[in-house]
Coordinates of C-alpha atoms in Angstrom, one line a residue:
Chain A
M242 CA 20.7 -38.4 -6.6
T243 CA 20.8 -36.4 -3.3
V244 CA 17.0 -36.4 -3.1
C245 CA 17.0 -40.2 -3.6
T246 CA 19.6 -40.7 -0.8
V247 CA 17.6 -38.5 1.6
L248 CA 14.4 -40.4 0.7
L249 CA 16.1 -43.7 1.2
N250 CA 17.6 -42.6 4.5
W251 CA 14.2 -41.3 5.7
M252 CA 12.6 -44.6 4.8
K253 CA 15.2 -46.4 6.9
S254 CA 14.5 -44.1 9.9
P255 CA 12.8 -45.4 13.0
C256 CA 10.1 -42.7 12.6
F257 CA 9.1 -43.9 9.2
I258 CA 9.2 -47.6 10.2
Q259 CA 7.0 -46.9 13.2
S260 CA 4.5 -44.9 11.2
R261 CA 4.3 -47.7 8.6
R262 CA 3.8 -50.3 11.4
A263 CA 1.1 -48.2 13.0
E264 CA -0.7 -47.9 9.6
Q265 CA -0.5 -51.7 9.1
V266 CA -2.1 -52.3 12.4
E267 CA -4.7 -49.7 12.0
G268 CA -5.6 -51.0 8.5
G269 CA -6.6 -54.3 10.1
N270 CA -3.5 -56.1 9.0
N271 CA -2.6 -57.4 12.4
V272 CA 0.9 -58.5 11.5
E273 CA 2.3 -57.4 14.9
P274 CA 1.1 -58.3 18.3
I275 CA -0.5 -55.4 20.1
I276 CA 1.9 -55.6 23.0
K277 CA 5.3 -57.2 22.8
T278 CA 8.2 -57.3 25.2
E279 CA 11.8 -58.2 24.5
N280 CA 14.2 -59.2 27.2
L281 CA 12.2 -57.1 29.7
T282 CA 14.1 -56.9 33.0
I283 CA 13.8 -54.8 36.1
R284 CA 16.2 -55.0 39.1
F285 CA 15.7 -53.4 42.5
G286 CA 19.2 -53.4 43.9
G287 CA 20.4 -57.0 43.9
H288 CA 16.8 -58.4 43.4
T289 CA 15.6 -59.1 39.8
A290 CA 11.8 -58.8 40.0
V291 CA 11.3 -59.4 36.3
S292 CA 13.9 -61.2 34.3
K293 CA 14.3 -61.3 30.5
V294 CA 10.7 -61.7 29.7
D295 CA 9.9 -62.1 26.0
F296 CA 6.1 -61.9 25.6
E297 CA 3.6 -61.3 22.8
M298 CA 0.0 -60.3 23.2
P299 CA -2.3 -60.9 20.2
A300 CA -4.9 -58.2 19.7
K301 CA -8.5 -58.6 20.9
Q302 CA -7.8 -61.6 23.1
L303 CA -7.9 -62.3 26.8
K304 CA -4.6 -63.5 28.3
S305 CA -4.3 -64.3 32.0
I306 CA -1.1 -64.0 33.9
I307 CA -0.7 -66.4 36.8
G308 CA 2.1 -67.2 39.2
P309 CA 2.7 -67.6 42.9
N310 CA 2.8 -64.5 45.1
G311 CA 6.0 -62.6 44.5
A312 CA 6.4 -64.0 40.9
G313 CA 6.5 -60.4 39.5
K314 CA 3.1 -60.2 37.9
T315 CA 2.2 -56.7 39.2
T316 CA 5.7 -55.5 38.5
F317 CA 5.4 -56.8 34.9
F318 CA 2.1 -54.8 34.7
N319 CA 3.8 -51.8 36.1
L320 CA 6.5 -52.1 33.4
L321 CA 3.8 -52.3 30.7
S322 CA 1.8 -49.4 32.0
G323 CA 4.9 -47.2 32.6
E324 CA 4.6 -47.0 36.4
L325 CA 8.1 -48.5 36.5
K326 CA 10.9 -48.1 34.1
A327 CA 12.7 -51.2 32.8
T328 CA 16.3 -51.8 33.7
E329 CA 16.8 -53.6 30.4
G330 CA 14.7 -54.6 27.4
E331 CA 12.0 -53.1 25.4
V332 CA 8.2 -52.8 25.5
Y333 CA 6.3 -52.3 22.2
F334 CA 2.8 -51.2 21.7
K335 CA 1.5 -51.8 18.1
G336 CA 5.1 -52.1 17.1
I337 CA 6.1 -48.8 18.5
P338 CA 8.8 -48.8 21.3
I339 CA 7.2 -47.2 24.4
T340 CA 9.9 -48.2 27.0
S341 CA 11.0 -44.6 27.5
M342 CA 7.4 -43.2 27.5
S343 CA 5.7 -42.0 30.7
A344 CA 2.6 -43.7 32.2
V345 CA 0.6 -40.7 31.1
A346 CA 1.7 -41.1 27.5
R347 CA 1.1 -44.8 27.5
A348 CA -2.4 -44.3 28.9
R349 CA -3.1 -41.8 26.2
M350 CA -1.9 -44.2 23.5
G351 CA -4.4 -46.8 24.7
L352 CA -3.0 -48.8 27.7
G353 CA -5.5 -48.6 30.5
R354 CA -5.0 -50.3 33.8
S355 CA -6.7 -51.1 37.1
F356 CA -4.8 -51.6 40.3
Q357 CA -4.4 -54.5 42.7
I358 CA -5.3 -52.3 45.6
T359 CA -8.5 -50.3 44.8
N360 CA -7.4 -47.0 43.4
V361 CA -10.1 -44.5 43.0
F362 CA -10.6 -40.8 44.0
P363 CA -11.9 -41.5 47.5
N364 CA -13.6 -38.2 48.4
L365 CA -15.3 -37.7 45.0
T366 CA -18.7 -39.2 44.1
V367 CA -19.0 -42.3 41.9
L368 CA -20.3 -40.1 39.1
E369 CA -17.4 -37.7 39.3
N370 CA -14.9 -40.6 39.3
V371 CA -16.3 -41.9 36.1
R372 CA -16.9 -38.5 34.6
L373 CA -13.2 -37.6 35.0
A374 CA -12.3 -40.8 33.1
V375 CA -14.7 -39.9 30.3
Q376 CA -13.3 -36.4 30.3
S377 CA -9.8 -37.8 29.7
K378 CA -11.1 -40.0 26.9
E379 CA -12.7 -37.0 25.2
K380 CA -9.4 -35.2 25.5
I381 CA -10.9 -32.3 27.5
R382 CA -7.8 -31.6 29.5
Y383 CA -7.1 -27.9 29.7
K384 CA -10.5 -26.2 29.3
M385 CA -10.7 -23.6 32.1
Y386 CA -13.8 -21.6 31.5
R387 CA -16.9 -23.6 30.8
H388 CA -18.5 -25.3 33.8
S389 CA -17.8 -29.0 33.9
M390 CA -21.4 -29.8 34.5
H391 CA -22.3 -28.2 31.2
Y392 CA -20.6 -31.0 29.3
T393 CA -23.8 -33.0 29.3
K394 CA -22.4 -35.7 27.0
L395 CA -19.7 -36.6 29.5
L396 CA -22.3 -36.9 32.2
E397 CA -24.6 -39.1 30.0
E398 CA -21.7 -41.4 29.2
A399 CA -20.7 -41.6 32.9
H400 CA -24.3 -42.5 33.8
R401 CA -24.3 -45.2 31.1
L402 CA -21.1 -46.7 32.3
I403 CA -22.2 -46.7 35.9
E404 CA -25.2 -48.8 34.7
V405 CA -22.9 -51.1 32.7
V406 CA -21.0 -52.1 35.9
L407 CA -24.2 -52.4 37.9
L408 CA -23.6 -49.4 40.2
Q409 CA -26.8 -47.5 39.3
G410 CA -28.3 -45.8 42.4
K411 CA -24.8 -45.2 43.7
E412 CA -24.0 -42.2 41.5
Y413 CA -23.9 -39.7 44.3
A414 CA -22.3 -42.0 46.9
I415 CA -18.8 -41.0 48.0
A416 CA -16.3 -43.5 46.6
S417 CA -14.6 -44.1 50.0
Q418 CA -18.0 -45.2 51.4
L419 CA -18.5 -48.0 48.8
S420 CA -17.9 -51.7 49.6
H421 CA -14.8 -53.3 48.3
G422 CA -16.7 -55.0 45.5
E423 CA -18.4 -51.7 44.5
K424 CA -15.0 -50.0 44.4
R425 CA -13.8 -52.7 42.0
K426 CA -16.8 -52.1 39.8
L427 CA -16.1 -48.4 39.9
E428 CA -12.5 -49.0 38.8
I429 CA -13.7 -51.1 35.8
A430 CA -16.2 -48.3 34.9
M431 CA -13.3 -45.8 34.9
L432 CA -11.3 -48.2 32.8
L433 CA -14.2 -48.7 30.3
A434 CA -14.7 -44.9 30.2
L435 CA -11.1 -44.5 28.9
D436 CA -12.1 -46.7 26.1
T437 CA -8.5 -47.9 25.7
E438 CA -7.6 -50.7 23.3
V439 CA -5.8 -52.7 26.0
L440 CA -7.1 -53.3 29.5
L441 CA -4.6 -54.4 32.2
L442 CA -6.7 -55.8 35.0
D443 CA -4.7 -56.5 38.1
E444 CA -6.6 -59.0 40.3
P445 CA -10.0 -57.4 39.8
T446 CA -11.6 -59.8 42.3
A447 CA -8.9 -59.4 45.0
G448 CA -10.5 -59.0 48.5
M449 CA -14.0 -59.7 47.2
S450 CA -16.6 -61.9 48.9
L451 CA -17.8 -65.0 47.0
E452 CA -21.1 -63.3 46.3
E453 CA -19.4 -60.3 44.7
V454 CA -17.2 -62.2 42.3
P455 CA -19.8 -63.3 39.7
A456 CA -20.8 -59.7 39.0
I457 CA -17.2 -58.7 38.1
L458 CA -16.9 -61.9 36.1
D459 CA -20.0 -61.0 34.1
V460 CA -18.6 -57.5 33.4
I461 CA -15.3 -58.9 32.2
R462 CA -17.0 -61.5 30.1
A463 CA -19.3 -58.9 28.6
I464 CA -16.3 -56.7 27.6
K465 CA -14.6 -59.8 26.1
Q466 CA -17.7 -60.7 24.1
T467 CA -17.7 -57.3 22.4
G468 CA -14.4 -58.5 20.7
E469 CA -13.0 -54.9 20.7
K470 CA -10.6 -55.0 23.6
T471 CA -7.4 -56.8 24.4
I472 CA -7.4 -57.8 28.0
L473 CA -4.5 -58.8 30.2
L474 CA -5.7 -60.2 33.5
I475 CA -3.8 -61.1 36.6
E476 CA -5.8 -63.5 38.8
H477 CA -5.4 -66.3 41.3
K478 CA -8.9 -67.8 40.9
M479 CA -8.2 -70.7 38.5
D480 CA -11.8 -71.4 37.7
M481 CA -12.3 -67.8 36.6
I482 CA -9.1 -67.9 34.5
L483 CA -10.0 -71.1 32.7
D484 CA -13.5 -69.8 32.0
L485 CA -12.3 -66.5 30.5
S486 CA -8.8 -66.9 29.0
D487 CA -7.8 -67.4 25.4
S488 CA -4.3 -68.0 26.6
I489 CA -2.3 -68.1 29.9
M490 CA 1.1 -67.0 30.7
V491 CA 2.9 -68.2 33.8
L492 CA 5.5 -66.1 35.7
F493 CA 7.8 -67.6 38.3
N494 CA 10.5 -65.8 40.2
G495 CA 10.3 -63.0 37.6
K496 CA 10.8 -65.4 34.7
L497 CA 8.4 -66.4 32.0
L498 CA 7.8 -70.1 32.7
A499 CA 5.2 -70.9 30.1
D500 CA 2.8 -69.3 27.7
G501 CA 0.0 -71.2 25.8
S502 CA -3.6 -72.2 25.7
P503 CA -5.3 -73.0 29.0
E504 CA -5.1 -76.8 28.2
E505 CA -1.4 -76.6 27.5
I506 CA -0.7 -74.7 30.7
M507 CA -2.8 -77.0 32.8
N508 CA -1.0 -80.0 31.4
N509 CA 2.5 -78.4 31.7
E510 CA 4.5 -80.3 34.3
T511 CA 6.8 -77.3 35.1
V512 CA 3.8 -75.2 35.8
Q513 CA 2.4 -77.8 38.1
K514 CA 5.6 -78.0 39.9
A515 CA 5.8 -74.3 40.3
Y516 CA 2.4 -74.2 41.9
L517 CA 2.9 -77.3 44.0
G518 CA 6.3 -76.2 45.2
G519 CA 8.6 -78.8 43.5
L520 CA 10.1 -76.3 41.1
Y521 CA 11.0 -74.0 44.0
D522 CA 12.9 -76.8 45.7
E523 CA 14.7 -77.6 42.4
N524 CA 15.7 -74.0 42.0
L525 CA 17.1 -74.0 45.6
A526 CA 19.0 -77.2 44.9
E527 CA 20.5 -75.6 41.7
S528 CA 21.5 -72.4 43.4
Chain B
M879 CA -31.3 -28.4 44.2
K880 CA -31.7 -25.6 41.6
R881 CA -33.6 -23.5 44.1
K882 CA -30.8 -23.8 46.7
F883 CA -28.3 -22.9 44.1
Q884 CA -30.1 -19.7 43.3
L885 CA -30.6 -18.9 47.0
N886 CA -26.9 -19.1 47.6
H887 CA -26.3 -16.7 44.7
Y888 CA -29.0 -14.2 45.9
L889 CA -27.4 -14.3 49.4
L890 CA -24.0 -13.5 47.9
V891 CA -25.4 -10.6 45.8
V892 CA -27.2 -9.2 48.9
I893 CA -23.9 -9.3 50.9
V894 CA -21.9 -7.6 48.1
L895 CA -24.6 -4.9 47.7
A896 CA -24.5 -4.3 51.5
L897 CA -20.7 -4.0 51.3
V898 CA -21.0 -1.5 48.4
I899 CA -23.5 0.6 50.3
F900 CA -21.6 0.4 53.6
P901 CA -19.1 3.2 53.3
F902 CA -21.9 5.6 52.2
V903 CA -24.0 5.0 55.2
S904 CA -21.2 4.6 57.8
D905 CA -18.7 7.3 58.7
S906 CA -16.3 4.9 60.4
R907 CA -12.9 5.2 58.8
T908 CA -11.6 2.3 60.9
W909 CA -14.2 0.0 59.5
T910 CA -13.6 1.1 56.0
I911 CA -9.9 0.4 56.4
L912 CA -10.5 -2.9 58.2
L913 CA -12.9 -4.2 55.6
T914 CA -10.4 -3.2 52.8
Q915 CA -7.8 -5.3 54.6
I916 CA -10.2 -8.1 54.8
F917 CA -10.9 -7.9 51.0
I918 CA -7.2 -7.9 50.2
F919 CA -6.4 -10.9 52.5
S920 CA -9.5 -12.7 51.1
I921 CA -7.9 -12.5 47.7
L922 CA -4.6 -13.8 49.1
A923 CA -6.3 -16.6 51.0
M924 CA -8.4 -17.6 47.9
S925 CA -5.2 -17.9 45.9
Y926 CA -3.8 -20.1 48.6
D927 CA -6.9 -22.2 48.6
I928 CA -6.2 -23.0 44.9
L929 CA -3.0 -24.6 46.0
L930 CA -3.9 -26.2 49.3
G931 CA -7.6 -26.9 48.9
Y932 CA -8.0 -27.8 45.3
T933 CA -4.6 -29.1 44.3
G934 CA -3.3 -30.4 47.6
I935 CA 0.0 -28.5 47.4
V936 CA 1.4 -27.1 50.7
S937 CA 3.5 -24.1 50.0
F938 CA 5.5 -22.2 52.6
G939 CA 6.6 -19.6 50.1
H940 CA 3.4 -18.0 49.0
A941 CA 4.4 -14.6 50.5
M942 CA 7.0 -14.2 47.8
F943 CA 4.3 -13.6 45.2
F944 CA 2.4 -11.3 47.5
G945 CA 5.6 -9.4 48.1
M946 CA 6.5 -9.3 44.4
G947 CA 3.2 -7.6 43.7
A948 CA 3.6 -5.2 46.6
Y949 CA 7.2 -4.2 45.7
T950 CA 6.4 -3.9 42.0
T951 CA 3.5 -1.5 42.6
A952 CA 5.4 0.5 45.3
V953 CA 8.6 0.9 43.2
M954 CA 6.7 1.8 40.0
L955 CA 4.5 4.4 41.8
K956 CA 7.4 5.9 43.6
R957 CA 10.0 5.9 40.8
I958 CA 7.9 6.6 37.8
E959 CA 4.7 8.4 38.7
P960 CA 1.8 7.9 41.1
T961 CA -1.0 7.8 38.6
M962 CA -3.9 5.4 38.1
G963 CA -2.5 4.2 34.8
M964 CA 0.8 3.4 36.5
F965 CA -1.0 1.6 39.2
I966 CA -2.9 -0.6 36.7
L967 CA 0.4 -1.2 34.8
S968 CA 2.2 -2.1 38.0
I969 CA -0.4 -4.7 38.8
G970 CA 0.0 -6.1 35.3
V971 CA 3.8 -6.2 35.7
G972 CA 3.6 -7.7 39.1
M973 CA 1.3 -10.4 37.9
L974 CA 3.5 -11.1 34.9
L975 CA 6.6 -11.4 37.1
A976 CA 4.8 -13.6 39.7
G977 CA 3.4 -15.8 36.9
L978 CA 6.8 -16.3 35.3
I979 CA 8.6 -16.9 38.6
S980 CA 5.9 -19.3 39.8
F981 CA 6.0 -21.1 36.5
F982 CA 9.8 -21.7 36.7
I983 CA 9.8 -22.5 40.4
G984 CA 6.8 -24.9 39.9
L985 CA 8.4 -26.6 37.0
L986 CA 11.6 -27.2 39.0
T987 CA 10.1 -28.1 42.3
L988 CA 6.6 -29.6 41.8
R989 CA 8.0 -32.9 40.7
L990 CA 9.1 -33.4 44.3
K991 CA 7.1 -35.0 47.0
S992 CA 4.9 -32.6 49.0
H993 CA 7.1 -32.1 52.0
F994 CA 10.3 -31.5 49.9
F995 CA 8.3 -29.1 47.8
A996 CA 7.1 -27.2 50.9
M997 CA 10.7 -26.9 52.2
L998 CA 12.0 -25.7 48.8
T999 CA 9.3 -23.0 48.6
L1000 CA 10.4 -21.9 52.0
A1001 CA 14.0 -21.7 50.8
V1002 CA 13.1 -19.8 47.6
S1003 CA 10.9 -17.4 49.5
G1004 CA 13.8 -16.8 51.9
L1005 CA 16.0 -16.0 49.0
F1006 CA 13.6 -13.3 47.9
L1007 CA 13.4 -11.9 51.4
V1008 CA 17.2 -11.6 51.5
L1009 CA 17.2 -10.1 48.1
A1010 CA 14.8 -7.4 49.2
E1011 CA 16.8 -6.8 52.4
K1012 CA 20.1 -6.4 50.5
W1013 CA 19.0 -4.6 47.4
R1014 CA 18.8 -1.3 49.4
T1015 CA 19.0 1.0 46.4
L1016 CA 15.7 -0.3 45.2
T1017 CA 13.9 -1.5 48.3
Q1018 CA 15.6 0.5 51.1
G1019 CA 16.0 -2.8 53.0
N1020 CA 14.1 -3.6 56.1
D1021 CA 13.2 0.1 56.6
G1022 CA 11.1 0.1 53.5
F1023 CA 9.8 3.3 52.0
T1024 CA 6.6 5.3 51.7
F1025 CA 5.1 6.4 48.3
K1026 CA 2.2 8.4 47.0
A1027 CA -0.9 6.6 46.0
P1028 CA -2.8 7.7 42.8
E1029 CA -5.0 10.8 43.3
F1030 CA -8.1 8.6 42.7
F1031 CA -7.3 6.8 46.0
K1032 CA -7.1 9.9 48.1
D1033 CA -10.6 9.1 49.1
R1034 CA -10.4 5.8 51.1
V1035 CA -13.9 4.9 49.9
M1036 CA -12.7 4.7 46.3
F1037 CA -9.9 2.3 47.3
Y1038 CA -12.4 0.3 49.4
L1039 CA -14.7 -0.1 46.3
V1040 CA -11.8 -1.0 44.0
A1041 CA -10.6 -3.7 46.5
L1042 CA -14.2 -5.0 46.8
A1043 CA -14.5 -5.1 43.0
C1044 CA -11.2 -7.0 42.8
L1045 CA -12.4 -9.5 45.4
V1046 CA -15.7 -10.1 43.6
L1047 CA -14.0 -10.5 40.2
V1048 CA -11.3 -12.9 41.6
Y1049 CA -14.0 -14.9 43.3
L1050 CA -16.1 -15.3 40.2
F1051 CA -13.0 -16.1 38.1
L1052 CA -11.7 -18.7 40.5
R1053 CA -15.1 -20.3 41.0
R1054 CA -15.4 -20.8 37.3
F1055 CA -11.8 -22.0 37.2
V1056 CA -12.3 -24.7 39.9
N1057 CA -15.6 -25.9 38.4
S1058 CA -14.2 -26.1 34.9
P1059 CA -12.9 -29.5 33.5
F1060 CA -9.4 -28.2 34.3
G1061 CA -10.4 -27.5 37.9
R1062 CA -12.0 -30.9 38.4
V1063 CA -8.7 -32.5 37.3
L1064 CA -6.9 -30.4 40.0
V1065 CA -9.2 -32.0 42.6
A1066 CA -8.4 -35.4 41.1
V1067 CA -4.6 -34.6 41.5
R1068 CA -5.3 -33.7 45.1
E1069 CA -7.2 -36.9 45.7
N1070 CA -4.9 -39.4 44.0
E1071 CA -2.0 -38.4 41.8
Q1072 CA -1.2 -41.9 40.6
R1073 CA -4.8 -42.5 39.5
T1074 CA -4.9 -39.2 37.7
R1075 CA -1.7 -40.1 35.8
S1076 CA -3.2 -43.5 34.8
L1077 CA -6.2 -41.7 33.4
G1078 CA -3.9 -39.8 31.0
F1079 CA -3.7 -36.5 32.8
N1080 CA -0.2 -35.2 33.6
P1081 CA -0.3 -34.0 37.2
L1082 CA 2.8 -31.9 36.8
H1083 CA 1.1 -29.7 34.2
Y1084 CA -1.9 -29.2 36.4
K1085 CA 0.1 -28.4 39.5
V1086 CA 2.3 -25.9 37.6
I1087 CA -0.7 -24.1 36.1
A1088 CA -2.4 -24.0 39.5
S1089 CA 0.7 -22.5 41.1
V1090 CA 0.9 -19.9 38.3
V1091 CA -2.7 -18.9 38.9
A1092 CA -2.2 -18.8 42.6
G1093 CA 1.0 -16.8 42.3
V1094 CA -0.6 -14.2 39.9
I1095 CA -3.7 -13.7 42.2
A1096 CA -1.4 -13.4 45.3
S1097 CA 0.6 -10.7 43.4
L1098 CA -2.7 -8.8 42.8
A1099 CA -3.4 -8.9 46.5
G1100 CA 0.2 -7.7 47.2
S1101 CA -0.3 -4.7 44.9
L1102 CA -3.5 -3.7 46.6
Y1103 CA -1.9 -4.2 50.0
A1104 CA 1.0 -1.9 49.3
V1105 CA -1.4 0.9 48.0
S1106 CA -3.6 0.5 51.1
L1107 CA -0.6 1.2 53.4
R1108 CA 1.2 3.6 51.0
F1109 CA 4.2 1.9 52.4
V1110 CA 6.2 -1.3 51.7
N1111 CA 9.0 -3.1 53.6
T1112 CA 10.3 -6.6 53.8
S1113 CA 7.5 -7.7 56.1
V1114 CA 5.4 -8.4 52.9
L1115 CA 7.9 -11.2 52.1
T1116 CA 8.0 -12.9 55.5
M1117 CA 6.6 -16.2 56.5
D1118 CA 3.9 -14.5 58.6
I1119 CA 2.1 -13.6 55.4
T1120 CA 2.1 -17.2 54.2
L1121 CA 1.0 -18.4 57.6
D1122 CA -1.9 -15.9 57.6
A1123 CA -3.0 -17.1 54.2
L1124 CA -2.7 -20.8 55.4
L1125 CA -4.7 -20.2 58.6
M1126 CA -7.4 -18.1 56.9
T1127 CA -7.9 -21.0 54.5
I1128 CA -7.9 -23.7 57.2
I1129 CA -10.2 -21.8 59.5
G1130 CA -12.6 -20.7 56.7
G1131 CA -12.7 -24.1 55.1
V1132 CA -10.2 -25.7 52.8
G1133 CA -11.3 -26.3 49.2
T1134 CA -14.4 -24.1 49.5
L1135 CA -13.3 -20.8 48.0
I1136 CA -15.8 -18.9 50.0
G1137 CA -14.2 -20.3 53.2
P1138 CA -11.0 -18.3 52.8
I1139 CA -13.0 -15.1 52.6
V1140 CA -14.8 -16.0 55.8
G1141 CA -11.5 -17.0 57.3
A1142 CA -9.9 -13.7 56.4
G1143 CA -12.8 -11.9 57.9
V1144 CA -12.7 -13.9 61.2
I1145 CA -8.9 -13.5 61.6
E1146 CA -8.7 -9.9 60.7
L1147 CA -11.6 -9.0 63.0
A1148 CA -10.2 -11.1 65.8
Q1149 CA -6.8 -9.5 65.5
H1150 CA -8.4 -6.1 65.5
Y1151 CA -10.5 -6.7 68.6
L1152 CA -8.0 -8.8 70.6
S1153 CA -5.3 -6.3 70.1
G1154 CA -7.8 -3.6 71.1
L1155 CA -8.6 -5.4 74.4
A1156 CA -4.9 -5.0 75.4
K1157 CA -5.6 -1.4 76.6
E1158 CA -8.0 -2.8 79.3
Y1159 CA -6.5 -6.2 79.9
P1160 CA -2.7 -6.4 79.6
I1161 CA -2.9 -10.1 79.0
F1162 CA -4.2 -9.4 75.5
E1163 CA -0.9 -7.8 74.6
R1164 CA 0.0 -11.4 74.0
W1165 CA -3.2 -12.0 72.0
I1166 CA -1.2 -14.1 69.5
I1167 CA -1.2 -16.9 72.2
F1168 CA -5.0 -17.0 72.3
F1169 CA -4.9 -17.1 68.6
G1170 CA -2.6 -20.1 68.7
I1171 CA -5.1 -22.0 71.0
V1172 CA -8.0 -21.1 68.7
Y1173 CA -6.1 -22.4 65.7
I1174 CA -5.3 -25.7 67.4
L1175 CA -8.9 -26.2 68.5
A1176 CA -10.2 -25.3 65.1
V1177 CA -8.0 -27.8 63.4
V1178 CA -8.8 -30.6 65.9
F1179 CA -12.6 -30.0 66.1
F1180 CA -13.4 -28.4 62.8
P1181 CA -11.0 -29.9 60.2
R1182 CA -13.3 -28.8 57.4
G1183 CA -13.3 -25.2 58.6
I1184 CA -16.3 -22.9 59.2
V1185 CA -17.8 -23.2 55.7
G1186 CA -17.0 -26.9 55.3
T1187 CA -18.6 -27.7 58.6
V1188 CA -21.7 -25.7 57.9
R1189 CA -22.1 -27.4 54.5
E1190 CA -21.6 -30.8 56.0
Q1191 CA -24.4 -30.1 58.6
I1192 CA -26.7 -28.9 55.8
W1193 CA -26.2 -32.1 53.8
K1194 CA -26.7 -34.2 56.9
R1195 CA -29.9 -32.4 57.8
K1196 CA -31.2 -32.6 54.2
T1197 CA -30.5 -36.3 54.0
K1198 CA -32.3 -37.0 57.3
K1199 CA -35.2 -34.8 56.4
D1200 CA -36.2 -36.2 53.0
G1201 CA -34.3 -39.5 53.1
S1202 CA -32.8 -38.6 49.8
K1203 CA -29.3 -39.5 48.6
P1204 CA -26.7 -37.1 49.9
V1205 CA -25.7 -34.9 47.0
P1206 CA -22.3 -33.3 47.9
K1207 CA -21.6 -29.7 47.0
K1208 CA -19.5 -29.6 43.8
E1209 CA -16.9 -27.2 45.1
V1210 CA -15.9 -29.5 47.9
L1211 CA -16.2 -32.9 46.3

């Protein structure tokens, strides 16, 4: 009797439920969205940057997040990746609550991200930047004796990824000396090196010249076509968003305004108002 | 590239062999003692380079680990027995103590931003200095105490060779350490902590381990220093020791490992000669002022230090000569 009670209690425990959910997802039975947020909120003093966002991200799709400047898009990303801690609400990854987890733990679980402002190791070579990311993916973290250059597989993989993002010939260039577009490509190579299930791309074409954008677009399209990654993309370039996205989510003043297919979003009156300014005026009138 | 790599190593082997032979071909006791001091401070400066050059941590309390090693060895040799076995044991105990204390201090303070960390290390180091001053029964306060060195070190040449062996071993160990996958992450932490975190490396772990390694090596330097003087007092725990290590690292070349050895040599030799000049020119009694000017000029005009600047020039020349892509030296980049 006691054994049965203990067993039943254990089956009700969060630990057991989480492991079952993880098994279901890994077994290909995608009953749960890969990322989910419930009532996600963050406040900075009196300012609410993200307010009660309930969001679901289906696995292996590309969802874009749009919204005017200051809508809370990057803050929302920071809450997903663990750079910021939520004031309220929960973030789930494969059904497992990760709200209290650090950015490091989330990255190890499979949430990789790029940053709005180029964020690489400025005084290291392109090769070393990517090699470090491959090293992390291979879980070589605390090896202190063998020379890093003797891990030839890491180097080979780094060279391969540099070619994928069309940076070949720049392997030994110092990252800080690259053009803005090249730094963006390097960031994507690092992200690919991590081989995470989810890619959070924060304005990957920000600050790029018109000539540089198609190259990044091609890289993202190629990743999407593999059908292996879930991509969350923050962008302002609407043609790019419509071309790539399976679904679009709109944030406005930290709130989730709409979430749906590109057609639904384009035809949504509230979204149009938000972008054309009408909604802002209405909000002011209400307040 | 491979040929150059080998040439560097041959050059180092020749220098080490020349240093091994030196005391047998020269009678100069002054030079033997001076070189021994250079070896010891090179070890200390290399340990500081792990913090400053490779991990990007500015510590103002590095002297506490140096002092810990010095006091442990001095107290054990005086209170127990001045034998070689006890000397080796005292080095081990000093390193263990330094490792434990740097681990706990690192764990508590390395979460802070760099300037707060620097201030805290200064405060903790000050605590150890006060402890050494007040615990007179053990340390005899500011006056310090003399002790007997093991019989084996009666001959200064033997101690010179042991210090040189320690320097070579520490250099080889640290070179492997910084070039290992772990060491490459240390450099990543120095370059961009946020990015390192987003790659899945925990910067705190790396910083704590780097501070433990640096503390343990500094303790070894302290143990050797105490035996070289056969005397210890609270000066081994003062800020001057940390500043010496800092300046040796900056002048030699931050993040180069070989640079701090060069820096230690330059500074120790300059101190020796400048203070020697005071007999003829009274102005050199204030030689520290000239030193200050040299430091400022070095930082302004040679921010990469001696070794860093030389390497930079070699790369530039190589790039110009054969038009090839610049291939940066691994230790720096």
